[in-house]
C-alpha cells in the first residue's frame, strides 16, 4: 500500500518548477528543492527496503497487489480520464515506495512523477545522421527556450550537427527580433566538482578544442549558458534528453558523441513534458542567468487539444519532412519469434546504410560480409499510429557518488525489478551491458516461473571496464553463469541474443568498435515499456543519474518491437545456445572475443578502459 505520506506528496499542488516560478524570493531550483522537501535520513532506508522487498518477493506465489493498492496508485499520478493498466499500476506502486526515503530521489517533484502523453515518433539509428537530424529539426523550431542534456560531449559529426542547429536557431531568432534562451548540461569530470558539483562553464572553456562550441558573438540570437555536472566519485550525470518550449521532449540513449552504436530516441508530447521540465530544473540546480522565459508557462498540461490537437504521421511537420515508415499491416505479436525473411523498408530520401553505420570509419571485420548492397537504405524513422494519451511515468534515479552497491532503492531500479516480477508472459530487454546482480537474479527467477526472458545484449561491450572489481563482470561471463545456474528444465525460458547489426549475419565483438548497440529498453508482457538512459549495469544501477519513461501502451510497445526488428538482425542471427555460447550454423563460436575476464588481468584492462571512458573514447 502507498503510505499516507507518499500519497500526500503526489497530491501536492507545489512542485519545484511551480514554486521556482511563483516565488519572487526563490534563488535557484536547488534552494527551492531543499525548502520543499527535506530528506528524512538513512533511518528510513531499512524500513523502505523491507517494504519494497515484500512487494518484489517471489516466495509466496499469491503475493500480489490488492485492488485497494492499485486504486491508491492510480490516484498518485496525473493520468487523465483513462485509468492505467493493472500491470502499469503494480510497477508504479512499487516505484512510489522509494519516495519515503527522499521525495526527490527520482529527480522529479512527486506530483509530476506520474503523467500522460503521446509518442508520435521513435528513431532507431546511429546518432548521426538520423537522431541528430531530429535534434536539429526540433531545436530550430524553438521560439523561447531549449534545454539540452547529455552525458558526454565530444567534438565530431554529432556535435557539429548540434552546433549547426544552434547557429540556425540564432539566425531565425535575430530575424524575429527575440532571443531564445538555451541551456546545455554535460558531465566532464573536473577537480572543482569536489567542492561544487554544478560548475558553470566559461566561454573560454566551451570554445576550447575539447568542446568547440561557438563564442557568444557568433550566436547573437541566443542567450547561452552551460553547466558541467558530476557528483564525485561515481555520481555521473548520464541523462540524455531535450525539452523545447515546454511542448516537446526527446529522450534518447545516445550522447553527443560519434560512436558505432545503434541508438534509440523517442519524441514525446503532452503533460509529460512538464515532468521533464521539472527534471531539467532540478538537474541544473543553480540560478539561471538569464531565466527561462517559459518558467511561468504556458505549461504542456494547458495545451488545448480542441484547437491544438496532437498530430501523427504526415500531419506532423517534424515527422512528414523525414518520410518515415509507419507500422506494418500486421505488426509482430511476439518479439521472441524470429522472422526468417524480413523486409527492409526503404525511402527515397534515406541516407545510405553505409553512412548510417559509418561504413567508411568502421570497416567490416574479416569473415563478416554485408547482406544488402552498400548503397541501399533503410528507414530509421518510425511514425507511430495515431493514439490517445496514455499513462507515462518518469522512473529516474539520482546520482550517487560514494562507492558501493547500496543505492538501489530508486524509482528506476525498483521499476525494473517490479516489471520483471509482475510479468506473466514475457520480459524483453535490450541493453549494452547486463551484469547488475539484482536484475540478473530477477530474470533467472522469472524464467523459473515460466516467463519467457528475451535479452538482446552487446557482446564485448565495455569489457575492460566491466572486468574491474565490483563492476559485475563481462557480458560473456554473466551469460554463461546464468545458463550454468539455471536448471535444465527452465533454460528454454531464457533466450539471450548478442546484438547483430542489420548488415550482418553474425555478432561482432563491441571491442572492435564496428557494430555496437547502445539501446536501453525493457518491455513487459508486450504492454508496458521502460525506455531511456539507464543500462542494466552496476554504474547505472547504483551511481549514475538516469532519466527513463515508463509507457502504458500495448500499441507503442508493439511498434517499438517492429522498429527494433527493422534496424537489426539480432532476432535472426544473434541467439546464443543453452550453454551461453554463440555458434554459427557450422557450430563455430565467435572468434573475436576480447578474452577479458574478472581477475588480475581484468583489473589491468579495466583500469585502461576506465581511463579511456573518462577521456571519452570508451563506451558509456
XYZ file of C-alpha atoms in Angstrom:
620
model
C 0.000 0.000 0.000
C 1.188 3.521 -0.782
C 1.652 5.254 2.562
C -0.277 8.372 3.508
C 2.948 10.373 3.372
C 3.761 9.327 -0.198
C 0.124 9.750 -1.235
C 0.152 13.314 0.136
C 3.416 14.054 -1.679
C 1.877 13.087 -5.020
C -1.275 15.121 -4.339
C 0.612 18.311 -3.518
C -0.072 21.453 -5.520
C 3.502 22.687 -5.272
C 6.343 21.387 -7.410
C 9.900 22.638 -7.662
C 9.116 24.218 -11.033
C 5.863 25.865 -9.871
C 7.373 27.341 -6.690
C 10.500 28.496 -8.504
C 8.222 30.278 -10.985
C 5.859 31.863 -8.458
C 8.124 32.780 -5.519
C 9.982 36.048 -6.179
C 12.420 35.167 -3.391
C 13.392 31.808 -4.879
C 17.120 31.810 -5.568
C 17.520 28.603 -7.536
C 15.790 25.255 -8.155
C 18.198 23.666 -5.688
C 17.247 26.145 -2.977
C 13.533 25.561 -3.633
C 14.007 21.782 -3.577
C 15.740 21.989 -0.199
C 12.913 24.113 1.155
C 10.077 21.927 -0.133
C 11.499 18.505 0.595
C 13.891 17.575 3.341
C 15.405 14.099 3.199
C 14.338 12.053 6.201
C 17.769 10.490 6.536
C 19.155 6.948 6.456
C 16.930 5.701 9.270
C 14.101 5.090 6.795
C 16.190 3.129 4.303
C 15.859 -0.156 6.203
C 12.097 0.225 6.559
C 11.598 1.075 2.872
C 13.854 -1.793 1.853
C 11.647 -4.214 3.801
C 8.522 -2.793 2.129
C 9.998 -2.997 -1.378
C 11.391 -6.476 -0.845
C 7.925 -7.549 0.292
C 6.422 -6.175 -2.918
C 9.010 -7.962 -5.039
C 9.112 -11.263 -3.182
C 8.522 -14.429 -5.194
C 8.479 -16.767 -2.204
C 4.691 -16.611 -1.990
C 3.147 -17.084 -5.469
C -0.064 -15.469 -4.220
C 1.821 -12.319 -3.237
C 0.361 -9.599 -5.411
C -1.158 -6.173 -5.044
C -4.742 -5.834 -3.868
C -7.323 -3.820 -5.737
C -7.022 -1.231 -2.996
C -3.267 -0.975 -3.674
C -3.872 -0.398 -7.373
C -6.652 2.129 -6.780
C -4.353 4.052 -4.477
C -1.526 4.028 -7.033
C -3.926 5.229 -9.756
C -4.649 8.304 -7.629
C -0.922 9.105 -7.339
C -0.486 10.422 -10.867
C -1.981 12.855 -13.355
C -3.066 10.080 -15.709
C -6.168 11.763 -17.093
C -9.593 10.147 -17.604
C -8.260 6.747 -18.698
C -7.142 4.516 -15.844
C -3.725 2.891 -16.395
C -3.492 -0.874 -16.747
C -3.086 -3.034 -13.663
C 0.408 -4.046 -14.801
C 1.493 -0.405 -15.070
C -0.038 0.376 -11.666
C 1.736 -2.548 -9.988
C 5.121 -1.327 -11.220
C 4.298 2.301 -10.427
C 3.068 1.339 -6.943
C 6.396 -0.322 -6.146
C 8.461 2.575 -7.539
C 6.480 5.051 -5.406
C 7.714 3.360 -2.220
C 11.164 4.884 -2.732
C 9.801 8.405 -2.167
C 9.684 7.547 1.541
C 13.476 7.873 1.611
C 13.650 11.133 -0.312
C 10.731 12.762 -2.184
C 13.181 13.823 -4.894
C 15.013 10.511 -5.194
C 13.630 10.286 -8.733
C 14.847 13.799 -9.670
C 11.275 14.977 -10.270
C 8.675 16.546 -7.967
C 6.288 13.807 -6.702
C 3.108 15.304 -8.278
C 4.837 15.099 -11.686
C 6.226 11.571 -11.443
C 3.063 10.055 -12.941
C 1.658 11.796 -16.001
C 0.423 11.144 -19.539
C 1.246 11.985 -23.142
C 1.699 10.660 -26.670
C 4.581 9.185 -28.675
C 4.383 10.374 -32.293
C 7.867 9.245 -33.366
C 10.670 6.866 -32.440
C 14.050 6.605 -34.170
C 16.274 3.504 -34.315
C 19.605 4.501 -35.794
C 23.174 5.523 -35.105
C 23.261 9.010 -33.548
C 24.492 10.537 -36.790
C 22.772 11.374 -39.004
C 19.206 10.455 -38.020
C 18.820 11.189 -34.313
C 20.926 14.320 -34.566
C 18.867 15.382 -37.588
C 15.741 15.224 -35.428
C 17.605 17.187 -32.755
C 18.331 19.784 -35.431
C 14.779 19.859 -36.811
C 13.308 20.240 -33.324
C 15.781 22.734 -31.849
C 15.489 25.191 -34.741
C 11.724 25.451 -34.129
C 12.223 26.835 -30.604
C 10.531 30.190 -30.098
C 11.509 30.780 -26.489
C 13.846 28.203 -24.921
C 15.688 24.927 -25.364
C 17.175 22.724 -22.635
C 19.689 20.109 -23.823
C 21.176 17.444 -21.532
C 23.850 14.901 -22.426
C 26.304 12.760 -20.538
C 29.255 13.355 -22.827
C 30.081 15.972 -25.441
C 32.726 15.012 -27.962
C 33.801 17.014 -30.991
C 32.649 15.212 -34.143
C 29.703 14.787 -36.511
C 27.064 14.732 -33.751
C 28.425 17.847 -32.064
C 28.751 19.614 -35.417
C 25.096 18.919 -36.205
C 24.005 20.354 -32.873
C 26.222 23.411 -33.392
C 24.612 23.874 -36.805
C 21.203 23.783 -35.096
C 22.284 26.475 -32.636
C 23.571 28.666 -35.451
C 20.319 28.274 -37.418
C 18.235 28.918 -34.300
C 20.253 32.068 -33.658
C 19.706 33.240 -37.238
C 15.944 32.723 -37.011
C 15.835 34.457 -33.620
C 17.618 37.505 -34.979
C 15.117 37.637 -37.851
C 12.224 37.528 -35.361
C 13.852 40.083 -33.112
C 13.508 37.896 -29.987
C 16.294 35.908 -28.383
C 15.956 32.226 -27.451
C 17.395 31.044 -24.139
C 19.464 27.846 -24.470
C 20.755 25.785 -21.550
C 23.186 22.902 -22.052
C 24.298 20.344 -19.460
C 27.009 17.713 -19.698
C 29.407 15.753 -17.494
C 33.137 16.321 -17.908
C 34.700 15.430 -14.561
C 36.666 18.326 -13.044
C 38.581 18.833 -9.817
C 36.329 21.783 -8.953
C 33.381 19.396 -8.602
C 34.819 18.147 -5.320
C 33.545 21.457 -3.933
C 30.733 22.408 -6.329
C 29.018 19.644 -8.322
C 27.351 22.056 -10.750
C 30.119 24.077 -12.390
C 29.250 26.984 -14.665
C 31.253 26.597 -17.881
C 33.010 29.725 -19.088
C 33.025 30.874 -22.698
C 36.768 30.257 -22.836
C 36.146 26.637 -21.816
C 33.310 25.921 -24.228
C 35.159 27.387 -27.208
C 38.323 25.355 -26.479
C 39.383 22.401 -28.654
C 37.708 19.802 -26.425
C 34.223 21.326 -26.903
C 34.417 23.689 -29.899
C 31.110 25.474 -29.349
C 30.806 28.897 -30.980
C 31.505 32.035 -28.930
C 28.553 34.196 -27.938
C 29.453 36.692 -30.648
C 28.603 34.053 -33.278
C 25.226 33.276 -31.680
C 23.690 36.752 -31.390
C 20.141 35.375 -31.279
C 20.767 33.164 -28.240
C 21.299 33.623 -24.526
C 23.571 30.656 -23.900
C 24.620 29.017 -20.639
C 26.313 25.681 -19.824
C 26.654 23.654 -16.619
C 29.096 20.783 -16.101
C 27.582 18.386 -13.529
C 29.204 15.466 -11.745
C 28.880 14.152 -8.197
C 32.264 12.647 -7.225
C 33.386 9.953 -7.257
C 30.969 7.810 -9.278
C 27.859 10.000 -9.484
C 27.812 10.518 -13.238
C 25.277 12.735 -14.994
C 24.240 10.085 -17.513
C 20.997 11.767 -18.628
C 20.256 12.411 -22.308
C 17.147 14.458 -23.148
C 15.909 17.695 -24.731
C 12.990 19.964 -23.796
C 11.792 22.508 -26.367
C 9.415 25.335 -25.386
C 7.704 23.144 -22.744
C 5.996 21.489 -25.695
C 8.282 18.677 -26.891
C 10.604 16.324 -25.023
C 13.119 13.987 -26.633
C 14.674 11.145 -24.657
C 17.416 9.057 -26.184
C 20.139 6.531 -25.492
C 22.968 8.405 -27.227
C 25.365 11.091 -26.103
C 26.589 13.947 -28.288
C 29.386 11.683 -29.404
C 30.307 9.734 -32.547
C 30.151 6.027 -31.758
C 29.412 2.946 -33.936
C 26.241 2.329 -31.929
C 22.646 1.616 -32.812
C 20.654 4.054 -30.642
C 17.014 4.834 -29.852
C 15.241 8.171 -29.482
C 11.616 8.833 -28.508
C 9.689 12.046 -29.226
C 7.084 12.925 -26.569
C 4.303 15.487 -26.331
C 1.651 16.207 -23.722
C 1.695 16.833 -19.954
C 4.713 14.519 -19.541
C 6.798 17.381 -20.953
C 6.111 19.361 -17.757
C 7.651 16.469 -15.836
C 10.770 16.665 -17.997
C 10.868 20.416 -17.369
C 10.907 19.768 -13.633
C 13.731 17.237 -14.092
C 15.704 19.837 -16.035
C 15.333 22.460 -13.281
C 16.319 20.013 -10.551
C 19.309 18.809 -12.546
C 20.518 22.384 -13.233
C 20.185 23.188 -9.524
C 21.774 26.630 -9.632
C 20.346 30.049 -10.561
C 19.581 30.707 -14.229
C 21.151 33.692 -15.950
C 19.070 34.640 -17.828
C 15.934 32.859 -16.511
C 13.936 30.528 -18.685
C 11.217 32.556 -20.475
C 8.506 29.897 -20.061
C 9.101 29.279 -16.373
C 5.650 30.723 -15.637
C 4.046 28.965 -18.591
C 2.254 28.135 -20.697
C 2.660 24.585 -19.395
C 2.297 21.480 -21.524
C -0.666 20.416 -19.387
C -2.528 23.554 -20.501
C -2.420 22.625 -24.189
C -5.907 22.978 -25.656
C -6.416 19.771 -27.596
C -9.565 21.140 -29.240
C -7.672 23.890 -31.045
C -4.201 22.319 -30.929
C -4.633 18.537 -31.235
C -1.811 16.024 -31.284
C -0.639 15.208 -34.788
C 0.733 11.932 -36.112
C 2.384 10.703 -39.285
C 2.314 13.056 -42.271
C 0.150 15.537 -40.358
C 3.074 16.254 -38.011
C 5.526 18.683 -39.611
C 8.567 17.288 -37.776
C 7.698 13.787 -38.975
C 6.463 14.470 -42.509
C 9.763 16.082 -43.508
C 11.521 12.745 -42.905
C 9.234 10.477 -44.972
C 9.056 7.865 -42.209
C 7.786 4.322 -42.365
C 4.646 3.609 -40.373
C 3.598 0.384 -38.710
C 3.180 -2.732 -40.881
C -0.242 -4.015 -41.813
C 0.195 -6.903 -39.359
C 2.595 -5.940 -36.567
C 4.552 -8.758 -34.907
C 2.781 -10.341 -31.966
C 5.838 -11.889 -30.359
C 9.295 -10.392 -30.153
C 10.777 -13.803 -29.468
C 9.503 -15.329 -32.710
C 12.112 -14.638 -35.419
C 11.197 -13.529 -38.899
C 13.149 -15.653 -41.331
C 12.700 -13.390 -44.348
C 12.378 -9.791 -43.086
C 11.556 -6.989 -45.473
C 13.795 -3.953 -45.407
C 11.782 -0.749 -45.861
C 13.394 1.991 -47.904
C 12.554 5.622 -48.540
C 13.638 7.791 -51.431
C 15.319 10.382 -49.228
C 17.056 7.856 -46.986
C 20.725 8.250 -46.273
C 22.571 5.139 -47.390
C 23.097 2.281 -44.996
C 26.825 2.849 -45.386
C 26.540 6.307 -43.878
C 24.214 5.174 -41.120
C 26.585 2.571 -39.755
C 29.589 4.786 -40.523
C 30.925 2.300 -43.054
C 33.925 4.412 -44.041
C 35.078 4.921 -40.456
C 34.252 1.416 -39.225
C 35.166 -1.073 -41.973
C 33.832 -4.597 -41.775
C 35.864 -7.207 -39.970
C 37.265 -10.233 -41.725
C 34.758 -13.008 -42.158
C 31.701 -10.754 -41.915
C 30.005 -9.523 -45.043
C 27.231 -7.072 -45.861
C 23.904 -8.748 -46.539
C 22.433 -5.896 -48.552
C 24.001 -3.538 -51.069
C 26.168 -0.764 -49.711
C 24.020 1.892 -51.378
C 20.737 0.522 -50.025
C 18.737 2.440 -47.477
C 16.612 1.535 -44.502
C 14.239 3.867 -42.774
C 15.115 4.528 -39.134
C 12.136 6.836 -38.550
C 9.108 5.050 -37.075
C 5.947 7.153 -37.229
C 3.635 5.713 -34.594
C -0.047 5.082 -35.233
C -2.401 7.769 -34.044
C -3.309 7.184 -30.403
C -4.887 8.854 -27.414
C -2.915 9.990 -24.401
C -1.505 7.070 -22.432
C -0.131 6.913 -18.905
C 3.579 7.760 -18.744
C 5.662 7.834 -15.571
C 9.203 9.025 -15.031
C 11.205 6.299 -13.289
C 14.545 8.001 -12.742
C 17.401 7.820 -10.292
C 19.548 10.498 -8.678
C 23.367 10.437 -8.938
C 25.194 8.784 -6.042
C 28.912 9.390 -5.678
C 30.219 7.086 -2.908
C 31.417 3.594 -3.880
C 29.282 0.574 -3.096
C 26.189 -1.280 -4.273
C 23.708 0.078 -1.753
C 21.875 2.845 -3.613
C 19.267 0.789 -5.491
C 16.105 1.972 -3.711
C 15.297 4.384 -6.528
C 12.307 4.571 -8.904
C 14.414 3.312 -11.817
C 15.818 0.216 -10.150
C 12.604 -0.736 -8.373
C 10.580 -0.252 -11.584
C 12.899 -2.611 -13.456
C 12.668 -5.240 -10.714
C 8.899 -4.816 -10.408
C 8.478 -5.140 -14.169
C 10.270 -8.497 -14.170
C 8.491 -9.641 -11.011
C 4.980 -8.806 -12.239
C 5.477 -10.205 -15.763
C 3.168 -13.089 -16.608
C 4.245 -13.945 -20.156
C 7.397 -12.240 -21.367
C 10.164 -9.814 -20.476
C 12.226 -8.255 -23.253
C 15.401 -6.284 -22.508
C 17.859 -4.599 -24.866
C 20.915 -3.098 -23.177
C 24.644 -2.698 -23.883
C 25.621 -4.392 -20.601
C 23.743 -6.865 -18.440
C 25.553 -7.550 -15.179
C 23.864 -5.843 -12.206
C 23.218 -8.638 -9.708
C 19.569 -7.726 -8.862
C 18.388 -7.806 -12.478
C 20.346 -10.989 -13.255
C 18.706 -12.765 -10.317
C 15.277 -11.333 -11.160
C 15.456 -12.661 -14.725
C 16.501 -16.101 -13.530
C 13.591 -16.133 -11.066
C 11.198 -15.100 -13.849
C 12.456 -17.902 -16.098
C 11.778 -20.365 -13.282
C 8.197 -19.006 -13.068
C 7.647 -19.817 -16.738
C 8.148 -16.258 -18.024
C 9.990 -16.053 -21.343
C 13.005 -13.754 -20.865
C 14.415 -12.389 -24.128
C 17.674 -10.459 -23.772
C 19.453 -8.520 -26.530
C 22.943 -7.699 -25.235
C 26.100 -6.383 -26.932
C 28.879 -8.967 -26.740
C 32.144 -7.443 -25.553
C 30.616 -4.058 -24.700
C 32.976 -2.183 -22.359
C 34.588 -5.451 -21.255
C 37.607 -3.574 -19.937
C 35.502 -1.520 -17.542
C 33.101 -4.301 -16.569
C 36.009 -6.596 -15.611
C 37.002 -4.265 -12.783
C 36.328 -5.475 -9.228
C 32.723 -4.800 -8.098
C 31.580 -3.994 -11.654
C 29.583 -7.165 -12.285
C 31.719 -8.907 -14.906
C 31.680 -9.016 -18.694
C 28.557 -9.888 -20.646
C 30.018 -13.229 -21.771
C 30.885 -14.197 -18.193
C 27.448 -13.255 -16.899
C 25.508 -15.053 -19.631
C 27.497 -18.267 -19.245
C 26.972 -18.131 -15.487
C 23.227 -17.579 -15.959
C 22.871 -20.689 -18.115
C 25.051 -22.677 -15.729
C 22.955 -21.580 -12.750
C 19.552 -22.070 -14.369
C 18.125 -25.563 -14.055
C 17.869 -27.508 -17.316
C 14.065 -27.628 -17.280
C 13.873 -23.794 -17.310
C 16.586 -22.983 -19.848
C 14.109 -22.760 -22.719
C 12.644 -19.680 -20.988
C 15.962 -17.801 -21.131
C 16.723 -16.562 -24.648
C 19.884 -14.468 -24.788
C 20.994 -12.860 -28.048
C 24.156 -10.986 -28.966
C 23.365 -7.817 -30.902
C 23.731 -8.374 -34.641
C 23.750 -5.371 -36.971
C 21.292 -5.015 -39.829
C 24.002 -5.676 -42.434
C 25.432 -8.726 -40.638
C 24.710 -12.422 -40.186
C 26.826 -12.808 -37.050
C 27.554 -10.667 -33.985
C 30.709 -8.534 -33.959
C 32.512 -8.027 -30.659
C 31.936 -4.495 -29.416
C 35.609 -4.060 -28.527
C 36.319 -3.773 -32.257
C 34.066 -0.685 -32.417
C 32.452 -1.744 -35.692
C 28.797 -2.568 -34.962
C 27.623 -1.923 -31.399
C 24.246 -1.304 -29.778
C 23.540 1.251 -27.033
C 19.718 0.992 -26.804
C 18.183 0.808 -23.310
C 14.702 -0.716 -23.348
C 12.542 -3.102 -21.306
C 9.110 -4.309 -22.438
C 6.918 -6.257 -20.029
C 4.162 -8.548 -21.337
C 4.150 -6.643 -24.660
C 2.231 -3.842 -22.912
C 4.417 -1.652 -20.653
C 7.736 -0.260 -21.871
C 10.572 1.384 -19.936
C 12.923 3.340 -22.207
C 15.590 5.946 -21.631
C 19.099 6.410 -20.306
C 19.757 3.571 -17.860
C 21.849 0.490 -18.671
C 21.491 -2.815 -16.858
C 24.977 -2.489 -15.372
C 26.443 -1.628 -11.984
C 27.125 2.022 -12.865
C 23.546 2.761 -13.934
C 22.031 0.690 -11.134
C 23.922 2.247 -8.238
C 25.543 5.527 -9.249
C 24.553 7.481 -12.360
C 21.709 9.963 -12.736
C 19.306 8.412 -15.233
C 16.019 9.509 -16.798
C 13.556 6.902 -18.104
C 9.951 6.867 -19.248
C 7.511 4.066 -18.402
C 4.801 3.940 -21.084
C 1.490 2.133 -20.638
C 0.597 1.256 -24.234
C 0.480 -2.140 -25.966
C 0.310 -0.238 -29.274
C 3.522 1.728 -28.684
C 5.292 -1.370 -27.317
C 4.386 -3.468 -30.367
C 5.534 -0.715 -32.686
C 8.798 -0.407 -30.760
C 9.289 -4.130 -31.381
C 8.745 -3.579 -35.092
C 11.202 -0.668 -35.045
C 13.801 -2.880 -33.392
C 13.309 -5.619 -35.984
C 13.723 -3.173 -38.843
C 17.005 -1.853 -37.527
C 18.951 -5.018 -36.599
C 19.322 -8.726 -37.292
C 19.622 -9.792 -33.658
C 16.389 -11.809 -33.742
C 17.586 -13.660 -36.850
C 21.209 -14.452 -36.112
C 22.120 -13.432 -32.553
C 20.735 -16.121 -30.227
C 23.270 -17.973 -28.082
C 22.938 -21.651 -27.282
C 21.893 -23.021 -23.919
C 25.476 -23.130 -22.647
C 25.724 -19.363 -23.142
C 27.942 -19.630 -26.246
C 27.052 -18.264 -29.695
C 27.857 -20.547 -32.627
C 27.280 -20.186 -36.338
C 25.441 -22.743 -38.482
C 28.627 -24.822 -38.674
C 28.998 -24.875 -34.893
C 31.905 -22.407 -34.788
C 31.941 -19.940 -31.845
C 32.795 -16.275 -32.256
C 36.492 -15.801 -32.858
C 36.758 -12.143 -31.815
C 36.185 -12.434 -28.058
C 38.258 -9.990 -26.009
C 39.246 -12.728 -23.563
C 38.899 -10.222 -20.731
C 37.650 -11.776 -17.520
C 37.392 -10.728 -13.903
C 40.675 -11.156 -12.046
C 44.191 -9.633 -12.082
C 44.421 -9.208 -15.863
C 40.881 -7.933 -15.923
C 41.880 -5.337 -13.346
C 44.696 -4.070 -15.568
C 42.470 -3.964 -18.641
C 39.718 -2.400 -16.587
C 41.881 0.470 -15.423
C 42.870 1.109 -19.038
C 39.209 1.023 -20.048
C 38.215 3.423 -17.277
C 40.841 5.921 -18.418
C 39.535 5.615 -21.978
C 35.980 6.183 -20.772
C 36.931 9.356 -18.888
C 38.700 10.617 -21.997
C 35.533 9.987 -23.984
C 36.965 7.226 -26.121
C 35.242 4.379 -24.305
C 31.581 3.436 -24.488
C 29.141 4.751 -21.888
